[in-house]
Amino acid sequence: MLTYITTIIMRKTIIAIISALIITALQARAQDSTALWRAENQIAQALEKCANTGDDARKTAYAAEAANLMEDALKTQLAFGYEFPLLKSVSKLRSDDGLVRVITFGVGISGGRYIYHGFVMYQSEDLDDIVVTRLKTARRPENDPENANMQSDNWYGAIYYEISQFGKKSQPVYALCGWDGHDQYTNRKVVEQLTFDDEGTPVLGGLFQSEKGNGLSRLIFEFNERAMMTLKYIGKQKLIVGDHLDTPATLPQHKGKPRFMGPDGSYDGFYYKDGRWHYVADVDITNQARP
């Protein structure tokens, strides 16, 4: 009889402990959810201030405020799955394997230039926690940015609008397509490779082939500010495809000058194989097989 009573007491104790743990976990999730909602509203307000002022110094300060608030918010437990629906002007990408989130935004300032802020979140089965890395812009090496070693602490800076996945499932390689409002005369499109080291730290840059040569760290396409360049991943062909840029035949004196360049009606492709990005000219975008 005593053993039976003891068993009942132990069961009730275990149930009480489990119930307390569940309640505590639910309360923590509710607190995180509330904190994220509040942070999102504060970020939205800072970005709205950016949009409503014409002063570059204030824009810079408000953008930094938004980024600081975002950094704190992304460190909360539920942030990896939170969609931040109020932040319409912020790009929020998620990889197909569900392991990576890339969040970027840009604020326009005078001279057609932009201030960029970004974050990379990485969740791996080998890591106990989600790794959050802030992307920090520095002075760009404008003479040769395609060959520069630019990591998270001296990020090139862009608004990424697409992430695609290549390579082996066990060693995925991600490609980021982005937009950069370079100056008042030209815009740029960018392809950046993203991988991760054993600690979950993002590693930017790869080995790209293009018309310009081999071994480029990233691809940068610069064109007239009024032109529209397409650059996107086509899944059926497993290619990143972009408009080929050229100078109109009517302006031979400006050949090769980005300020006068735009799409010429043909397409270039880039595919990943054996650790490198290979260039394909004159891609037929109606063809379903990779060249």
Short mmCIF file of C-alpha atoms in Angstrom, two decimals:
data_model
loop_
_atom_site.label_atom_id
_atom_site.label_comp_id
_atom_site.label_asym_id
_atom_site.label_seq_id
_atom_site.Cartn_x
_atom_site.Cartn_y
_atom_site.Cartn_z
CA MET A 1 0.00 0.00 0.00
CA LEU A 2 2.83 2.35 0.91
CA THR A 3 4.60 1.61 -2.36
CA TYR A 4 1.42 2.36 -4.30
CA ILE A 5 0.96 5.72 -2.54
CA THR A 6 4.60 6.58 -3.11
CA THR A 7 4.23 5.80 -6.80
CA ILE A 8 1.15 8.02 -7.07
CA ILE A 9 2.97 10.89 -5.34
CA MET A 10 5.98 10.51 -7.63
CA ARG A 11 3.77 10.54 -10.71
CA LYS A 12 1.97 13.67 -9.53
CA THR A 13 5.30 15.32 -8.79
CA ILE A 14 6.65 14.48 -12.24
CA ILE A 15 3.48 15.77 -13.88
CA ALA A 16 3.70 18.97 -11.84
CA ILE A 17 7.33 19.48 -12.85
CA ILE A 18 6.59 18.86 -16.53
CA SER A 19 3.59 21.20 -16.38
CA ALA A 20 5.72 23.90 -14.76
CA LEU A 21 8.38 23.52 -17.46
CA ILE A 22 5.78 23.75 -20.22
CA ILE A 23 4.21 26.83 -18.66
CA THR A 24 7.63 28.44 -18.24
CA ALA A 25 8.51 27.70 -21.88
CA LEU A 26 5.20 29.11 -23.10
CA GLN A 27 5.67 32.24 -20.99
CA ALA A 28 9.18 32.68 -22.40
CA ARG A 29 7.87 32.33 -25.96
CA ALA A 30 5.12 34.84 -25.24
CA GLN A 31 7.67 37.29 -23.84
CA ASP A 32 9.92 36.83 -26.88
CA SER A 33 6.99 37.30 -29.23
CA THR A 34 6.00 40.52 -27.47
CA ALA A 35 9.60 41.75 -27.49
CA LEU A 36 9.89 41.07 -31.24
CA TRP A 37 6.66 42.91 -31.97
CA ARG A 38 7.83 45.93 -29.98
CA ALA A 39 11.25 45.88 -31.64
CA GLU A 40 9.66 45.63 -35.08
CA ASN A 41 7.57 48.71 -34.39
CA GLN A 42 10.63 50.63 -33.23
CA ILE A 43 12.57 49.60 -36.33
CA ALA A 44 9.67 50.65 -38.55
CA GLN A 45 9.56 54.05 -36.85
CA ALA A 46 13.30 54.58 -37.36
CA LEU A 47 13.02 53.68 -41.04
CA GLU A 48 10.05 56.00 -41.42
CA LYS A 49 12.19 58.82 -40.00
CA CYS A 50 14.79 57.99 -42.66
CA ALA A 51 12.18 58.34 -45.37
CA ASN A 52 10.85 61.63 -44.02
CA THR A 53 14.10 63.56 -43.73
CA GLY A 54 16.27 64.96 -46.48
CA ASP A 55 19.34 65.42 -44.30
CA ASP A 56 22.07 62.82 -44.92
CA ALA A 57 23.41 62.97 -41.36
CA ARG A 58 19.98 62.28 -39.90
CA LYS A 59 19.31 59.53 -42.44
CA THR A 60 22.59 57.90 -41.47
CA ALA A 61 21.76 58.15 -37.76
CA TYR A 62 18.22 56.79 -38.16
CA ALA A 63 19.45 53.93 -40.36
CA ALA A 64 22.06 53.00 -37.72
CA GLU A 65 19.35 53.14 -35.05
CA ALA A 66 17.17 50.76 -37.08
CA ALA A 67 20.11 48.39 -37.58
CA ASN A 68 21.00 48.40 -33.88
CA LEU A 69 17.40 47.60 -32.95
CA MET A 70 17.34 44.85 -35.58
CA GLU A 71 20.55 43.32 -34.21
CA ASP A 72 19.07 43.11 -30.71
CA ALA A 73 15.81 41.69 -32.03
CA LEU A 74 17.52 38.96 -34.07
CA LYS A 75 19.22 37.63 -30.95
CA THR A 76 15.92 36.66 -29.33
CA GLN A 77 14.82 33.03 -29.34
CA LEU A 78 12.00 33.28 -31.89
CA ALA A 79 13.67 35.70 -34.31
CA PHE A 80 14.80 33.08 -36.84
CA GLY A 81 11.20 32.19 -37.66
CA TYR A 82 9.70 35.66 -37.27
CA GLU A 83 8.77 37.30 -40.58
CA PHE A 84 8.82 40.99 -39.51
CA PRO A 85 5.69 41.74 -41.59
CA LEU A 86 5.68 45.47 -40.79
CA LEU A 87 9.11 46.03 -42.36
CA LYS A 88 8.01 46.29 -45.98
CA SER A 89 11.19 48.05 -47.15
CA VAL A 90 13.48 45.41 -45.62
CA SER A 91 14.55 42.37 -47.69
CA LYS A 92 14.12 39.12 -45.74
CA LEU A 93 15.43 36.04 -47.55
CA ARG A 94 15.41 32.41 -46.46
CA SER A 95 17.38 29.60 -48.12
CA ASP A 96 15.62 26.54 -49.54
CA ASP A 97 17.19 24.27 -46.91
CA GLY A 98 15.87 26.53 -44.13
CA LEU A 99 19.32 27.02 -42.58
CA VAL A 100 20.02 30.61 -43.63
CA ARG A 101 18.28 33.96 -43.36
CA VAL A 102 19.69 37.10 -44.95
CA ILE A 103 18.19 40.45 -43.99
CA THR A 104 19.25 43.67 -45.74
CA PHE A 105 17.98 47.20 -46.23
CA GLY A 106 19.22 50.38 -47.84
CA VAL A 107 18.58 54.07 -47.29
CA GLY A 108 19.04 56.52 -50.15
CA ILE A 109 21.15 59.63 -49.56
CA SER A 110 22.36 62.48 -51.78
CA GLY A 111 24.18 61.82 -55.03
CA GLY A 112 22.12 58.71 -55.77
CA ARG A 113 24.10 56.75 -53.17
CA TYR A 114 22.81 54.34 -50.53
CA ILE A 115 23.64 53.34 -46.96
CA TYR A 116 23.35 49.58 -46.46
CA HIS A 117 22.83 47.43 -43.39
CA GLY A 118 22.56 43.67 -43.27
CA PHE A 119 22.50 40.53 -41.15
CA VAL A 120 23.08 36.83 -41.74
CA MET A 121 21.45 34.20 -39.52
CA TYR A 122 22.68 30.62 -39.63
CA GLN A 123 21.08 27.59 -38.00
CA SER A 124 22.95 24.30 -38.33
CA GLU A 125 22.40 20.91 -36.72
CA ASP A 126 26.06 21.04 -35.63
CA LEU A 127 25.55 24.29 -33.70
CA ASP A 128 23.70 24.69 -30.42
CA ASP A 129 22.53 28.22 -31.16
CA ILE A 130 21.60 30.34 -34.14
CA VAL A 131 24.58 32.46 -35.18
CA VAL A 132 23.73 36.08 -35.97
CA THR A 133 26.34 38.11 -37.88
CA ARG A 134 26.04 41.78 -38.67
CA LEU A 135 27.27 42.90 -42.09
CA LYS A 136 29.23 46.13 -41.78
CA THR A 137 30.06 48.34 -44.74
CA ALA A 138 33.44 50.00 -45.09
CA ARG A 139 35.15 52.06 -47.76
CA ARG A 140 34.80 50.19 -51.04
CA PRO A 141 37.84 49.54 -53.21
CA GLU A 142 36.18 51.18 -56.21
CA ASN A 143 39.09 50.44 -58.54
CA ASP A 144 38.60 46.66 -58.39
CA PRO A 145 35.74 45.58 -56.07
CA GLU A 146 35.26 42.31 -57.96
CA ASN A 147 38.66 41.06 -56.80
CA ALA A 148 38.64 42.44 -53.25
CA ASN A 149 38.44 40.26 -50.15
CA MET A 150 35.31 41.69 -48.51
CA GLN A 151 33.89 39.88 -45.49
CA SER A 152 31.24 40.70 -42.89
CA ASP A 153 33.36 43.47 -41.33
CA ASN A 154 33.98 45.23 -44.67
CA TRP A 155 30.92 44.11 -46.62
CA TYR A 156 30.41 45.36 -50.18
CA GLY A 157 26.84 46.43 -49.38
CA ALA A 158 23.67 45.72 -51.37
CA ILE A 159 20.00 44.92 -50.99
CA TYR A 160 19.83 41.18 -51.65
CA TYR A 161 16.60 40.16 -53.33
CA GLU A 162 17.25 36.48 -54.07
CA ILE A 163 19.13 33.56 -52.50
CA SER A 164 19.74 30.31 -54.39
CA GLN A 165 21.47 27.10 -53.32
CA PHE A 166 24.18 25.11 -55.10
CA GLY A 167 26.71 22.40 -54.33
CA LYS A 168 26.25 19.30 -52.19
CA LYS A 169 23.54 19.12 -49.56
CA SER A 170 26.20 18.40 -46.94
CA GLN A 171 28.28 21.41 -48.09
CA PRO A 172 25.83 23.94 -49.52
CA VAL A 173 26.96 27.03 -51.36
CA TYR A 174 24.56 29.97 -51.51
CA ALA A 175 24.44 32.68 -54.17
CA LEU A 176 23.01 36.10 -53.33
CA CYS A 177 21.71 38.40 -56.06
CA GLY A 178 21.58 42.03 -55.00
CA TRP A 179 20.93 45.59 -56.11
CA ASP A 180 23.21 48.56 -55.43
CA GLY A 181 22.27 52.17 -56.17
CA HIS A 182 25.85 53.09 -56.98
CA ASP A 183 25.55 56.81 -57.73
CA GLN A 184 23.43 59.33 -59.60
CA TYR A 185 24.55 57.96 -62.98
CA THR A 186 24.65 54.18 -62.57
CA ASN A 187 23.18 51.28 -60.67
CA ARG A 188 24.76 47.90 -60.08
CA LYS A 189 23.66 44.28 -59.74
CA VAL A 190 25.80 41.93 -57.66
CA VAL A 191 26.28 38.17 -57.30
CA GLU A 192 27.90 37.25 -53.99
CA GLN A 193 28.82 33.73 -52.84
CA LEU A 194 27.97 32.83 -49.23
CA THR A 195 29.29 29.85 -47.26
CA PHE A 196 29.91 29.20 -43.55
CA ASP A 197 32.86 28.03 -41.47
CA ASP A 198 32.66 25.49 -38.63
CA GLU A 199 31.61 28.18 -36.13
CA GLY A 200 28.75 29.37 -38.31
CA THR A 201 30.53 32.56 -39.38
CA PRO A 202 29.58 33.68 -42.91
CA VAL A 203 32.32 33.62 -45.54
CA LEU A 204 31.76 35.91 -48.54
CA GLY A 205 33.36 35.59 -51.95
CA GLY A 206 34.07 32.77 -54.36
CA LEU A 207 35.86 32.03 -57.62
CA PHE A 208 33.88 33.50 -60.51
CA GLN A 209 34.51 33.44 -64.22
CA SER A 210 33.10 36.19 -66.42
CA GLU A 211 33.85 38.11 -69.60
CA LYS A 212 36.50 39.95 -67.60
CA GLY A 213 38.44 36.83 -66.69
CA ASN A 214 38.78 34.09 -64.08
CA GLY A 215 39.09 34.05 -60.30
CA LEU A 216 36.89 37.04 -59.48
CA SER A 217 35.65 37.18 -55.88
CA ARG A 218 32.18 38.37 -56.91
CA LEU A 219 30.30 39.55 -59.98
CA ILE A 220 29.39 43.22 -60.34
CA PHE A 221 27.39 44.58 -63.27
CA GLU A 222 27.19 48.36 -63.68
CA PHE A 223 24.77 50.07 -66.03
CA ASN A 224 22.94 53.31 -66.78
CA GLU A 225 20.70 54.50 -63.95
CA ARG A 226 17.64 54.48 -66.24
CA ALA A 227 18.27 50.99 -67.62
CA MET A 228 16.70 47.83 -66.19
CA MET A 229 18.90 44.77 -65.80
CA THR A 230 17.50 41.33 -64.98
CA LEU A 231 19.64 39.06 -62.80
CA LYS A 232 18.02 35.97 -61.30
CA TYR A 233 18.27 32.24 -60.69
CA ILE A 234 16.53 29.92 -63.15
CA GLY A 235 15.94 26.65 -61.34
CA LYS A 236 15.23 24.46 -64.36
CA GLN A 237 18.57 25.38 -65.89
CA LYS A 238 20.42 25.66 -62.56
CA LEU A 239 21.85 28.94 -63.77
CA ILE A 240 22.07 32.48 -62.56
CA VAL A 241 21.10 34.41 -65.67
CA GLY A 242 21.51 38.10 -66.37
CA ASP A 243 21.07 40.54 -69.23
CA HIS A 244 24.28 41.03 -71.17
CA LEU A 245 25.32 44.67 -70.91
CA ASP A 246 26.77 46.68 -73.77
CA THR A 247 26.98 50.20 -75.17
CA PRO A 248 24.58 51.06 -78.02
CA ALA A 249 26.15 50.94 -81.48
CA THR A 250 25.13 54.57 -81.90
CA LEU A 251 27.57 55.60 -79.14
CA PRO A 252 30.88 53.98 -80.17
CA GLN A 253 32.84 56.76 -78.47
CA HIS A 254 31.47 55.60 -75.08
CA LYS A 255 32.18 51.89 -75.55
CA GLY A 256 32.61 50.15 -72.21
CA LYS A 257 31.56 53.11 -70.08
CA PRO A 258 28.94 51.94 -67.51
CA ARG A 259 27.10 55.26 -67.66
CA PHE A 260 26.06 54.43 -71.22
CA MET A 261 25.52 50.68 -70.88
CA GLY A 262 22.34 48.63 -70.79
CA PRO A 263 20.89 45.26 -71.89
CA ASP A 264 21.57 44.34 -75.52
CA GLY A 265 18.95 41.57 -75.80
CA SER A 266 21.24 38.62 -75.08
CA TYR A 267 21.83 36.79 -71.79
CA ASP A 268 24.80 35.50 -69.83
CA GLY A 269 24.70 32.55 -67.46
CA PHE A 270 26.73 31.38 -64.46
CA TYR A 271 26.70 27.91 -62.95
CA TYR A 272 28.53 26.35 -60.02
CA LYS A 273 30.70 23.26 -60.49
CA ASP A 274 33.80 21.87 -58.74
CA GLY A 275 34.13 24.87 -56.43
CA ARG A 276 33.97 27.49 -59.19
CA TRP A 277 31.44 29.60 -61.02
CA HIS A 278 31.57 29.09 -64.78
CA TYR A 279 30.51 31.60 -67.41
CA VAL A 280 28.22 30.80 -70.33
CA ALA A 281 27.64 33.36 -73.09
CA ASP A 282 24.46 33.73 -75.17
CA VAL A 283 22.22 31.66 -72.92
CA ASP A 284 18.92 30.55 -74.43
CA ILE A 285 16.53 31.22 -71.53
CA THR A 286 13.87 29.08 -73.20
CA ASN A 287 16.13 26.01 -73.09
CA GLN A 288 15.46 23.72 -70.14
CA ALA A 289 18.89 22.07 -70.08
CA ARG A 290 22.03 23.71 -68.73
CA PRO A 291 24.56 24.54 -71.48
#
